[in-house]
PDB file of C-alpha atoms and ligand atoms in Angstrom:
ATOM      1  CA  MET A 770       0.066  -0.271  -0.059  1.00 59.00           C
ATOM      2  CA  SER A 771       1.676   3.716  -1.094  1.00 47.00           C
ATOM      3  CA  ASN A 772       1.169   7.023  -1.525  1.00 44.00           C
ATOM      4  CA  ALA A 773       1.700   7.406   2.022  1.00 40.00           C
ATOM      5  CA  THR A 774       2.670  10.915   1.981  1.00 40.00           C
ATOM      6  CA  ALA A 775      -0.965  11.489  -0.057  1.00 39.00           C
ATOM      7  CA  PRO A 776      -0.069  13.503  -2.909  1.00 37.00           C
ATOM      8  CA  ALA A 777      -2.977  15.315  -4.167  1.00 34.00           C
ATOM      9  CA  THR A 778      -3.596  12.917  -7.236  1.00 38.00           C
ATOM     10  CA  GLU A 779      -5.036  10.569  -4.099  1.00 46.00           C
ATOM     11  CA  ALA A 780      -7.895  13.235  -3.514  1.00 49.00           C
ATOM     12  CA  PRO A 781     -11.397  11.381  -2.618  1.00 49.00           C
ATOM     13  CA  ASP A 782     -13.880  10.258  -5.045  1.00 57.00           C
ATOM     14  CA  PRO A 783     -16.103  12.605  -5.798  1.00 55.00           C
ATOM     15  CA  SER A 784     -18.935  10.557  -5.544  1.00 65.00           C
ATOM     16  CA  GLY A 785     -17.768   9.974  -1.820  1.00 71.00           C
ATOM     17  CA  ALA A 786     -16.761   6.616  -2.674  1.00 86.00           C
ATOM     18  CA  PRO A 787     -14.008   5.266  -0.961  1.00 97.00           C
ATOM     19  CA  LEU A 788     -11.617   2.796  -3.190  1.00 97.00           C
ATOM     20  CA  HIS A 789      -9.921   0.936  -0.558  1.00 98.00           C
ATOM     21  CA  VAL A 790     -12.128  -0.130   2.680  1.00 98.00           C
ATOM     22  CA  ALA A 791     -10.409  -1.703   5.602  1.00 98.00           C
ATOM     23  CA  ILE A 792     -12.276  -3.522   8.412  1.00 98.00           C
ATOM     24  CA  ASN A 793     -11.002  -4.680  11.767  1.00 98.00           C
ATOM     25  CA  MET A 794     -13.454  -7.241  12.384  1.00 98.00           C
ATOM     26  CA  ASP A 795     -14.076  -6.965  16.486  1.00 98.00           C
ATOM     27  CA  GLY A 796     -16.398  -8.468  18.854  1.00 98.00           C
ATOM     28  CA  ASN A 797     -16.997 -11.925  17.668  1.00 98.00           C
ATOM     29  CA  GLY A 798     -15.914 -13.143  21.319  1.00 98.00           C
ATOM     30  CA  ARG A 799     -18.636 -10.423  22.980  1.00 98.00           C
ATOM     31  CA  TRP A 800     -21.323 -11.471  20.343  1.00 98.00           C
ATOM     32  CA  ALA A 801     -21.027 -15.023  21.481  1.00 98.00           C
ATOM     33  CA  ALA A 802     -20.532 -14.417  25.147  1.00 98.00           C
ATOM     34  CA  ALA A 803     -23.503 -12.284  24.627  1.00 98.00           C
ATOM     35  CA  ARG A 804     -25.636 -15.134  23.654  1.00 98.00           C
ATOM     36  CA  GLY A 805     -24.352 -17.718  26.068  1.00 98.00           C
ATOM     37  CA  LEU A 806     -22.615 -19.439  22.937  1.00 98.00           C
ATOM     38  CA  PRO A 807     -18.992 -20.254  22.749  1.00 98.00           C
ATOM     39  CA  ARG A 808     -16.289 -17.847  21.608  1.00 98.00           C
ATOM     40  CA  ALA A 809     -16.036 -20.451  18.202  1.00 98.00           C
ATOM     41  CA  GLU A 810     -19.177 -19.746  17.354  1.00 98.00           C
ATOM     42  CA  GLY A 811     -18.695 -15.639  17.213  1.00 98.00           C
ATOM     43  CA  HIS A 812     -15.845 -16.589  14.682  1.00 98.00           C
ATOM     44  CA  ARG A 813     -18.098 -18.661  12.762  1.00 98.00           C
ATOM     45  CA  ARG A 814     -20.613 -16.378  12.525  1.00 98.00           C
ATOM     46  CA  GLY A 815     -17.978 -13.698  11.731  1.00 98.00           C
ATOM     47  CA  VAL A 816     -16.700 -15.554   8.881  1.00 98.00           C
ATOM     48  CA  GLU A 817     -20.938 -15.628   7.220  1.00 98.00           C
ATOM     49  CA  ALA A 818     -20.709 -11.540   7.806  1.00 98.00           C
ATOM     50  CA  LEU A 819     -17.603 -11.752   6.064  1.00 98.00           C
ATOM     51  CA  ARG A 820     -19.135 -13.238   3.221  1.00 98.00           C
ATOM     52  CA  ARG A 821     -22.121 -10.538   3.307  1.00 98.00           C
ATOM     53  CA  VAL A 822     -19.523  -7.623   2.925  1.00 98.00           C
ATOM     54  CA  VAL A 823     -17.365  -9.136   0.271  1.00 98.00           C
ATOM     55  CA  ARG A 824     -20.726  -9.417  -1.592  1.00 97.00           C
ATOM     56  CA  ALA A 825     -21.492  -5.979  -0.642  1.00 97.00           C
ATOM     57  CA  ALA A 826     -18.261  -4.308  -1.285  1.00 97.00           C
ATOM     58  CA  HIS A 827     -18.876  -4.894  -5.167  1.00 90.00           C
ATOM     59  CA  GLU A 828     -21.927  -4.023  -5.188  1.00 95.00           C
ATOM     60  CA  LEU A 829     -21.242  -0.969  -3.952  1.00 95.00           C
ATOM     61  CA  GLY A 830     -17.899  -0.343  -6.392  1.00 94.00           C
ATOM     62  CA  ILE A 831     -15.021  -0.587  -3.388  1.00 97.00           C
ATOM     63  CA  LEU A 832     -11.965  -2.097  -5.551  1.00 98.00           C
ATOM     64  CA  TYR A 833     -10.186  -2.846  -2.099  1.00 98.00           C
ATOM     65  CA  LEU A 834     -11.317  -4.650   0.761  1.00 98.00           C
ATOM     66  CA  THR A 835      -8.631  -5.184   3.233  1.00 98.00           C
ATOM     67  CA  ILE A 836      -9.577  -7.336   5.917  1.00 98.00           C
ATOM     68  CA  PHE A 837      -7.939  -8.053   9.736  1.00 98.00           C
ATOM     69  CA  SER A 838      -8.605 -11.705  10.220  1.00 97.00           C
ATOM     70  CA  PHE A 839      -5.798 -12.557  12.548  1.00 97.00           C
ATOM     71  CA  SER A 840      -2.902 -10.315  13.958  1.00 97.00           C
ATOM     72  CA  SER A 841       0.458 -10.799  15.393  1.00 97.00           C
ATOM     73  CA  GLU A 842      -0.776 -10.747  18.814  1.00 97.00           C
ATOM     74  CA  ASN A 843      -3.539 -13.258  18.584  1.00 96.00           C
ATOM     75  CA  TRP A 844      -0.680 -15.635  19.276  1.00 97.00           C
ATOM     76  CA  SER A 845      -1.292 -14.884  23.027  1.00 97.00           C
ATOM     77  CA  ARG A 846      -4.865 -16.337  22.643  1.00 97.00           C
ATOM     78  CA  PRO A 847      -5.506 -20.040  23.829  1.00 97.00           C
ATOM     79  CA  ALA A 848      -4.254 -22.463  21.850  1.00 97.00           C
ATOM     80  CA  SER A 849      -7.901 -23.340  21.142  1.00 97.00           C
ATOM     81  CA  GLU A 850      -9.117 -20.816  19.814  1.00 97.00           C
ATOM     82  CA  ILE A 851      -5.802 -20.335  17.629  1.00 97.00           C
ATOM     83  CA  GLY A 852      -6.801 -23.657  16.249  1.00 97.00           C
ATOM     84  CA  ASP A 853     -10.398 -22.577  15.614  1.00 97.00           C
ATOM     85  CA  LEU A 854      -9.293 -19.452  13.520  1.00 97.00           C
ATOM     86  CA  PHE A 855      -7.040 -21.235  11.761  1.00 97.00           C
ATOM     87  CA  GLY A 856      -9.703 -24.039  10.840  1.00 97.00           C
ATOM     88  CA  LEU A 857     -12.011 -20.887   9.628  1.00 97.00           C
ATOM     89  CA  LEU A 858      -9.027 -19.925   7.659  1.00 97.00           C
ATOM     90  CA  ARG A 859      -8.883 -23.367   6.080  1.00 97.00           C
ATOM     91  CA  ARG A 860     -12.668 -23.828   5.602  1.00 97.00           C
ATOM     92  CA  PHE A 861     -13.029 -20.266   4.021  1.00 97.00           C
ATOM     93  CA  ILE A 862     -10.828 -20.732   1.242  1.00 97.00           C
ATOM     94  CA  ARG A 863     -11.550 -24.345   0.639  1.00 97.00           C
ATOM     95  CA  ASN A 864     -15.091 -23.347   0.393  1.00 97.00           C
ATOM     96  CA  ASP A 865     -15.357 -19.881  -0.765  1.00 98.00           C
ATOM     97  CA  LEU A 866     -12.313 -20.035  -3.054  1.00 98.00           C
ATOM     98  CA  ALA A 867     -14.276 -21.048  -6.159  1.00 98.00           C
ATOM     99  CA  THR A 868     -17.393 -18.507  -5.897  1.00 97.00           C
ATOM    100  CA  LEU A 869     -14.119 -15.771  -5.075  1.00 98.00           C
ATOM    101  CA  HIS A 870     -12.779 -16.468  -8.599  1.00 98.00           C
ATOM    102  CA  SER A 871     -16.000 -16.361 -10.438  1.00 97.00           C
ATOM    103  CA  ASP A 872     -17.106 -13.808  -9.007  1.00 97.00           C
ATOM    104  CA  GLY A 873     -13.941 -11.576 -10.267  1.00 97.00           C
ATOM    105  CA  VAL A 874     -12.258 -11.060  -7.128  1.00 98.00           C
ATOM    106  CA  ARG A 875      -8.506 -11.286  -6.529  1.00 98.00           C
ATOM    107  CA  VAL A 876      -7.463 -12.475  -3.176  1.00 98.00           C
ATOM    108  CA  ARG A 877      -3.700 -10.843  -1.454  1.00 98.00           C
ATOM    109  CA  VAL A 878      -2.674 -11.972   1.769  1.00 98.00           C
ATOM    110  CA  ILE A 879      -0.188  -9.652   3.820  1.00 98.00           C
ATOM    111  CA  GLY A 880       1.247 -10.692   6.706  1.00 98.00           C
ATOM    112  CA  GLU A 881       4.168 -12.774   7.913  1.00 97.00           C
ATOM    113  CA  ARG A 882       4.290 -16.143   6.570  1.00 96.00           C
ATOM    114  CA  ASP A 883       7.241 -17.580   7.994  1.00 94.00           C
ATOM    115  CA  GLY A 884       5.917 -19.836  10.846  1.00 91.00           C
ATOM    116  CA  LEU A 885       2.706 -20.883   9.423  1.00 96.00           C
ATOM    117  CA  GLU A 886       1.655 -24.110   9.017  1.00 96.00           C
ATOM    118  CA  PRO A 887       2.855 -25.727   5.555  1.00 97.00           C
ATOM    119  CA  ASP A 888      -0.723 -26.290   4.696  1.00 97.00           C
ATOM    120  CA  ILE A 889      -1.771 -22.417   5.507  1.00 97.00           C
ATOM    121  CA  CYS A 890       0.928 -21.736   3.646  1.00 98.00           C
ATOM    122  CA  ALA A 891      -0.127 -23.348   0.669  1.00 98.00           C
ATOM    123  CA  LEU A 892      -3.731 -22.576   0.798  1.00 98.00           C
ATOM    124  CA  LEU A 893      -2.665 -18.898   0.781  1.00 98.00           C
ATOM    125  CA  ASN A 894      -0.266 -19.251  -2.210  1.00 98.00           C
ATOM    126  CA  GLU A 895      -3.228 -20.906  -4.032  1.00 98.00           C
ATOM    127  CA  ALA A 896      -5.821 -18.509  -3.601  1.00 98.00           C
ATOM    128  CA  GLU A 897      -3.253 -15.537  -4.403  1.00 98.00           C
ATOM    129  CA  GLU A 898      -2.556 -17.978  -7.631  1.00 98.00           C
ATOM    130  CA  LEU A 899      -5.560 -18.832  -8.836  1.00 98.00           C
ATOM    131  CA  THR A 900      -7.104 -15.433  -8.564  1.00 98.00           C
ATOM    132  CA  LYS A 901      -4.054 -13.325  -9.491  1.00 98.00           C
ATOM    133  CA  GLY A 902      -5.746 -12.138 -13.388  1.00 98.00           C
ATOM    134  CA  ASN A 903      -9.061 -10.800 -11.350  1.00 98.00           C
ATOM    135  CA  THR A 904     -10.078  -7.134 -11.190  1.00 97.00           C
ATOM    136  CA  ARG A 905     -13.351  -7.090  -9.845  1.00 97.00           C
ATOM    137  CA  LEU A 906     -12.416  -6.186  -6.037  1.00 98.00           C
ATOM    138  CA  ASN A 907      -9.337  -7.104  -4.360  1.00 98.00           C
ATOM    139  CA  LEU A 908     -10.099  -8.551  -1.073  1.00 98.00           C
ATOM    140  CA  VAL A 909      -6.456  -8.061   1.073  1.00 98.00           C
ATOM    141  CA  VAL A 910      -6.645 -10.752   3.676  1.00 98.00           C
ATOM    142  CA  ALA A 911      -4.695  -9.861   6.220  1.00 98.00           C
ATOM    143  CA  PHE A 912      -3.177 -12.780   8.082  1.00 98.00           C
ATOM    144  CA  ASN A 913      -0.653 -13.242  10.920  1.00 98.00           C
ATOM    145  CA  TYR A 914      -0.381  -9.487  10.421  1.00 98.00           C
ATOM    146  CA  GLY A 915       0.794  -6.381  12.385  1.00 98.00           C
ATOM    147  CA  SER A 916       1.905  -3.366  11.663  1.00 98.00           C
ATOM    148  CA  ARG A 917       5.110  -2.868  13.510  1.00 98.00           C
ATOM    149  CA  GLN A 918       6.325  -6.112  12.378  1.00 98.00           C
ATOM    150  CA  GLU A 919       5.378  -5.393   8.636  1.00 98.00           C
ATOM    151  CA  ILE A 920       7.575  -1.918   9.072  1.00 98.00           C
ATOM    152  CA  ALA A 921      10.488  -3.543  10.916  1.00 98.00           C
ATOM    153  CA  HIS A 922      10.286  -5.992   7.975  1.00 98.00           C
ATOM    154  CA  ALA A 923      10.880  -3.129   5.705  1.00 98.00           C
ATOM    155  CA  ALA A 924      13.759  -1.502   7.744  1.00 98.00           C
ATOM    156  CA  ARG A 925      15.789  -4.486   8.079  1.00 98.00           C
ATOM    157  CA  ARG A 926      15.466  -5.467   4.086  1.00 98.00           C
ATOM    158  CA  LEU A 927      16.824  -1.705   3.311  1.00 98.00           C
ATOM    159  CA  ALA A 928      19.173  -1.715   6.299  1.00 98.00           C
ATOM    160  CA  ARG A 929      20.344  -5.024   4.571  1.00 98.00           C
ATOM    161  CA  GLU A 930      20.788  -2.897   1.543  1.00 98.00           C
ATOM    162  CA  VAL A 931      22.800  -0.313   3.017  1.00 98.00           C
ATOM    163  CA  ALA A 932      25.208  -2.570   4.573  1.00 98.00           C
ATOM    164  CA  GLU A 933      25.703  -4.435   1.136  1.00 98.00           C
ATOM    165  CA  GLY A 934      26.712  -1.113  -0.321  1.00 98.00           C
ATOM    166  CA  LYS A 935      23.869  -0.814  -2.298  1.00 98.00           C
ATOM    167  CA  ARG A 936      21.875   2.009  -1.051  1.00 98.00           C
ATOM    168  CA  ASP A 937      22.569   5.167   0.144  1.00 98.00           C
ATOM    169  CA  PRO A 938      21.099   5.919   3.290  1.00 98.00           C
ATOM    170  CA  GLN A 939      20.063   9.677   1.799  1.00 98.00           C
ATOM    171  CA  SER A 940      17.925   8.032  -0.508  1.00 97.00           C
ATOM    172  CA  ILE A 941      15.383   6.202   2.053  1.00 98.00           C
ATOM    173  CA  ASP A 942      12.093   8.661   2.450  1.00 98.00           C
ATOM    174  CA  ALA A 943       8.711   7.675   2.914  1.00 98.00           C
ATOM    175  CA  ASP A 944       8.004   6.646  -0.513  1.00 97.00           C
ATOM    176  CA  THR A 945      10.744   4.235   0.412  1.00 98.00           C
ATOM    177  CA  ILE A 946       9.398   2.685   3.098  1.00 98.00           C
ATOM    178  CA  SER A 947       5.591   2.682   1.314  1.00 98.00           C
ATOM    179  CA  ARG A 948       7.648   0.166  -1.284  1.00 98.00           C
ATOM    180  CA  TYR A 949       9.150  -2.105   1.258  1.00 98.00           C
ATOM    181  CA  LEU A 950       5.878  -3.102   2.884  1.00 98.00           C
ATOM    182  CA  ASP A 951       3.552  -6.419   2.075  1.00 98.00           C
ATOM    183  CA  ALA A 952       1.544  -4.879  -0.780  1.00 97.00           C
ATOM    184  CA  PRO A 953       3.202  -1.898  -2.163  1.00 97.00           C
ATOM    185  CA  ASP A 954       0.989  -1.601  -5.333  1.00 97.00           C
ATOM    186  CA  ILE A 955      -1.974  -1.497  -3.247  1.00 98.00           C
ATOM    187  CA  PRO A 956      -3.503   2.559  -2.362  1.00 98.00           C
ATOM    188  CA  ASP A 957      -3.398   3.483   1.232  1.00 98.00           C
ATOM    189  CA  PRO A 958      -7.110   2.633   2.741  1.00 98.00           C
ATOM    190  CA  ASP A 959      -9.523   5.791   2.435  1.00 98.00           C
ATOM    191  CA  LEU A 960     -11.952   4.455   5.303  1.00 98.00           C
ATOM    192  CA  ILE A 961     -10.958   1.641   8.113  1.00 98.00           C
ATOM    193  CA  ILE A 962     -13.988   0.694  10.146  1.00 98.00           C
ATOM    194  CA  ARG A 963     -13.668  -1.212  13.454  1.00 98.00           C
ATOM    195  CA  THR A 964     -16.666  -3.035  14.883  1.00 98.00           C
ATOM    196  CA  SER A 965     -17.419  -3.566  18.705  1.00 98.00           C
ATOM    197  CA  GLY A 966     -16.850   0.364  19.866  1.00 98.00           C
ATOM    198  CA  GLU A 967     -13.208  -0.341  20.368  1.00 97.00           C
ATOM    199  CA  GLN A 968     -11.300   3.015  19.073  1.00 98.00           C
ATOM    200  CA  ARG A 969      -7.607   1.893  18.176  1.00 98.00           C
ATOM    201  CA  LEU A 970      -6.202   0.885  15.376  1.00 98.00           C
ATOM    202  CA  SER A 971      -4.400  -1.901  17.364  1.00 98.00           C
ATOM    203  CA  ASN A 972      -1.230  -2.252  15.222  1.00 98.00           C
ATOM    204  CA  PHE A 973      -3.405  -2.462  11.903  1.00 98.00           C
ATOM    205  CA  LEU A 974      -2.334  -0.921   8.808  1.00 98.00           C
ATOM    206  CA  MET A 975      -0.875   1.730  11.030  1.00 98.00           C
ATOM    207  CA  TRP A 976       1.664   3.444   8.705  1.00 98.00           C
ATOM    208  CA  GLN A 977      -1.198   3.433   5.652  1.00 98.00           C
ATOM    209  CA  ALA A 978      -3.331   5.070   7.889  1.00 98.00           C
ATOM    210  CA  ALA A 979      -1.949   8.337   7.788  1.00 97.00           C
ATOM    211  CA  TYR A 980      -4.889   9.893   6.385  1.00 96.00           C
ATOM    212  CA  SER A 981      -7.642   7.415   6.251  1.00 98.00           C
ATOM    213  CA  GLU A 982     -10.732   8.194   7.886  1.00 98.00           C
ATOM    214  CA  LEU A 983     -11.772   5.675  10.753  1.00 98.00           C
ATOM    215  CA  VAL A 984     -15.015   4.932  11.320  1.00 98.00           C
ATOM    216  CA  PHE A 985     -16.118   2.997  14.974  1.00 98.00           C
ATOM    217  CA  VAL A 986     -19.346   1.243  14.831  1.00 98.00           C
ATOM    218  CA  PRO A 987     -20.806  -0.052  17.994  1.00 98.00           C
ATOM    219  CA  ILE A 988     -22.203  -3.453  16.617  1.00 98.00           C
ATOM    220  CA  HIS A 989     -19.965  -6.721  17.065  1.00 98.00           C
ATOM    221  CA  TRP A 990     -18.704  -7.879  13.592  1.00 98.00           C
ATOM    222  CA  PRO A 991     -21.408 -10.877  13.119  1.00 98.00           C
ATOM    223  CA  ASP A 992     -23.763  -8.111  12.913  1.00 98.00           C
ATOM    224  CA  PHE A 993     -22.247  -6.485  10.519  1.00 98.00           C
ATOM    225  CA  ASP A 994     -24.043  -6.143   7.149  1.00 98.00           C
ATOM    226  CA  LYS A 995     -24.413  -4.308   3.774  1.00 98.00           C
ATOM    227  CA  THR A 996     -26.429  -1.388   5.368  1.00 98.00           C
ATOM    228  CA  ALA A 997     -23.555  -1.150   8.211  1.00 98.00           C
ATOM    229  CA  LEU A 998     -21.314  -0.683   5.486  1.00 98.00           C
ATOM    230  CA  GLU A 999     -23.322   1.785   3.745  1.00 97.00           C
ATOM    231  CA  GLU A1000     -23.853   3.919   6.774  1.00 97.00           C
ATOM    232  CA  ALA A1001     -20.078   3.729   7.499  1.00 98.00           C
ATOM    233  CA  ILE A1002     -19.194   4.985   3.878  1.00 97.00           C
ATOM    234  CA  ALA A1003     -21.777   7.598   4.241  1.00 96.00           C
ATOM    235  CA  GLU A1004     -20.153   9.111   7.525  1.00 97.00           C
ATOM    236  CA  TYR A1005     -17.066   8.855   5.504  1.00 97.00           C
ATOM    237  CA  ALA A1006     -18.521  10.821   2.796  1.00 95.00           C
ATOM    238  CA  ARG A1007     -19.285  13.560   4.977  1.00 94.00           C
ATOM    239  CA  ARG A1008     -15.742  13.824   6.238  1.00 94.00           C
ATOM    240  CA  GLU A1009     -13.702  16.433   4.710  1.00 87.00           C
ATOM    241  CA  ARG A1010     -10.057  15.043   3.467  1.00 87.00           C
ATOM    242  CA  ARG A1011      -7.461  17.604   3.666  1.00 85.00           C
ATOM    243  CA  PHE A1012      -4.350  15.832   3.510  1.00 87.00           C
ATOM    244  CA  GLY A1013      -2.704  18.313   5.360  1.00 86.00           C
ATOM    245  CA  GLY A1014      -3.695  20.892   3.118  1.00 87.00           C
ATOM    246  CA  LEU A1015      -6.549  23.066   2.984  1.00 83.00           C
ATOM    247  CA  ALA A1016     -10.206  22.754   2.633  1.00 79.00           C
ATOM    248  CA  ALA A1017     -10.956  22.298  -1.010  1.00 68.00           C
ATOM    249  CA  LYS A1018     -13.917  24.628  -1.305  1.00 59.00           C
ATOM    250  CA  THR A1019     -13.599  27.332   1.237  1.00 50.00           C
ATOM    251  CA  GLY A1020      -9.180  27.260   1.034  1.00 46.00           C
ATOM    252  CA  SER A1021     -10.002  27.890   4.603  1.00 43.00           C
TER     253      SER A1021
HETATM  254  C1  FPP B 548     -11.717 -10.408  16.847  1.00 60.29           C
HETATM  255  O1  FPP B 548     -12.986 -10.327  17.535  1.00 60.29           O
HETATM  256  C2  FPP B 548     -11.622 -11.029  15.655  1.00 60.29           C
HETATM  257  C3  FPP B 548     -10.658 -12.179  15.030  1.00 60.29           C
HETATM  258  C4  FPP B 548      -9.837 -12.150  16.304  1.00 60.29           C
HETATM  259  C5  FPP B 548     -10.697 -12.645  14.073  1.00 60.29           C
HETATM  260  C6  FPP B 548     -11.671 -12.371  12.688  1.00 60.29           C
HETATM  261  C7  FPP B 548     -12.030 -13.438  12.315  1.00 60.29           C
HETATM  262  C8  FPP B 548     -13.035 -13.775  11.509  1.00 60.29           C
HETATM  263  C9  FPP B 548     -14.377 -12.896  11.256  1.00 60.29           C
HETATM  264  C10 FPP B 548     -13.291 -15.354  10.930  1.00 60.29           C
HETATM  265  C11 FPP B 548     -11.538 -15.966  10.116  1.00 60.29           C
HETATM  266  C12 FPP B 548     -11.641 -15.066   9.197  1.00 60.29           C
HETATM  267  C13 FPP B 548     -11.181 -15.734   7.711  1.00 60.29           C
HETATM  268  C14 FPP B 548     -10.693 -14.664   6.993  1.00 60.29           C
HETATM  269  C15 FPP B 548     -12.094 -16.738   7.814  1.00 60.29           C
HETATM  270  P1  FPP B 548     -12.833 -11.377  18.986  1.00 60.29           P
HETATM  271  O2  FPP B 548     -12.418 -12.395  19.032  1.00 60.29           O
HETATM  272  O3  FPP B 548     -11.133 -10.384  19.529  1.00 60.29           O
HETATM  273  O4  FPP B 548     -13.921 -10.581  19.971  1.00 60.29           O
HETATM  274  P2  FPP B 548     -13.789 -10.402  21.168  1.00 60.29           P
HETATM  275  O5  FPP B 548     -13.011  -8.602  21.532  1.00 60.29           O
HETATM  276  O6  FPP B 548     -15.425  -9.475  21.502  1.00 60.29           O
HETATM  277  O7  FPP B 548     -12.965 -10.807  22.398  1.00 60.29           O
END
């Protein structure tokens, strides 16, 4: 995801539609607890919400949808819950990949692959390979992802180039770092949504969020649907994005 410095050409679409929406799908556990259900059921219903939102995203003309499906910090959860989340990812790819492909969805994955089980890596690679020619919607799955880790990884690669004499440290600016992140060709998110009422980024796209509009919605992820997405987009469309400059119409 590039253009962190947001040149003027990245001004919002006049129709008010965000090109790139990123979602922190929070609240599965609380949704389940409120119903006396196991947390795994909250995650399972979370996958159903994800299916609805992928469909809604292409209906609403969104070109990039990034979802936070497993964070670098989620390893601190009980092994049984980690197993449930990995199982859901396996089933999601096995059951939904053909439909995503026929719907013109390109699947991209960001995050650390090292250390993941080989079958998970194989499924992620298969999803990316099969769908790489699709252009209708880019579904960017942040899996085993953390912004700090992503930025540290970029810094390591750059430091190595400097140590090998291949790069002048003076050449490193914000655009260079953007180009060394996990998906440098994907534009920064216009809108980041977090469900369940929590109001923080939690290590999600922190570099790319420099000029994103943040919308926090009170409902838990399993209840999220097309209407909730439309409401978040309507809130986004009411915001004035200045990218550190002046207001477009008033100049104030
Ligand atoms: C946050 O809810 C959600 C997660 C940690 C994982 C999100 C995963 C899914 C929606 C399903 C799996 C995704 C794919 C792509 C198959 P939480 O557990 O932190 O909820 P809580 O804060 O209420 O406990």
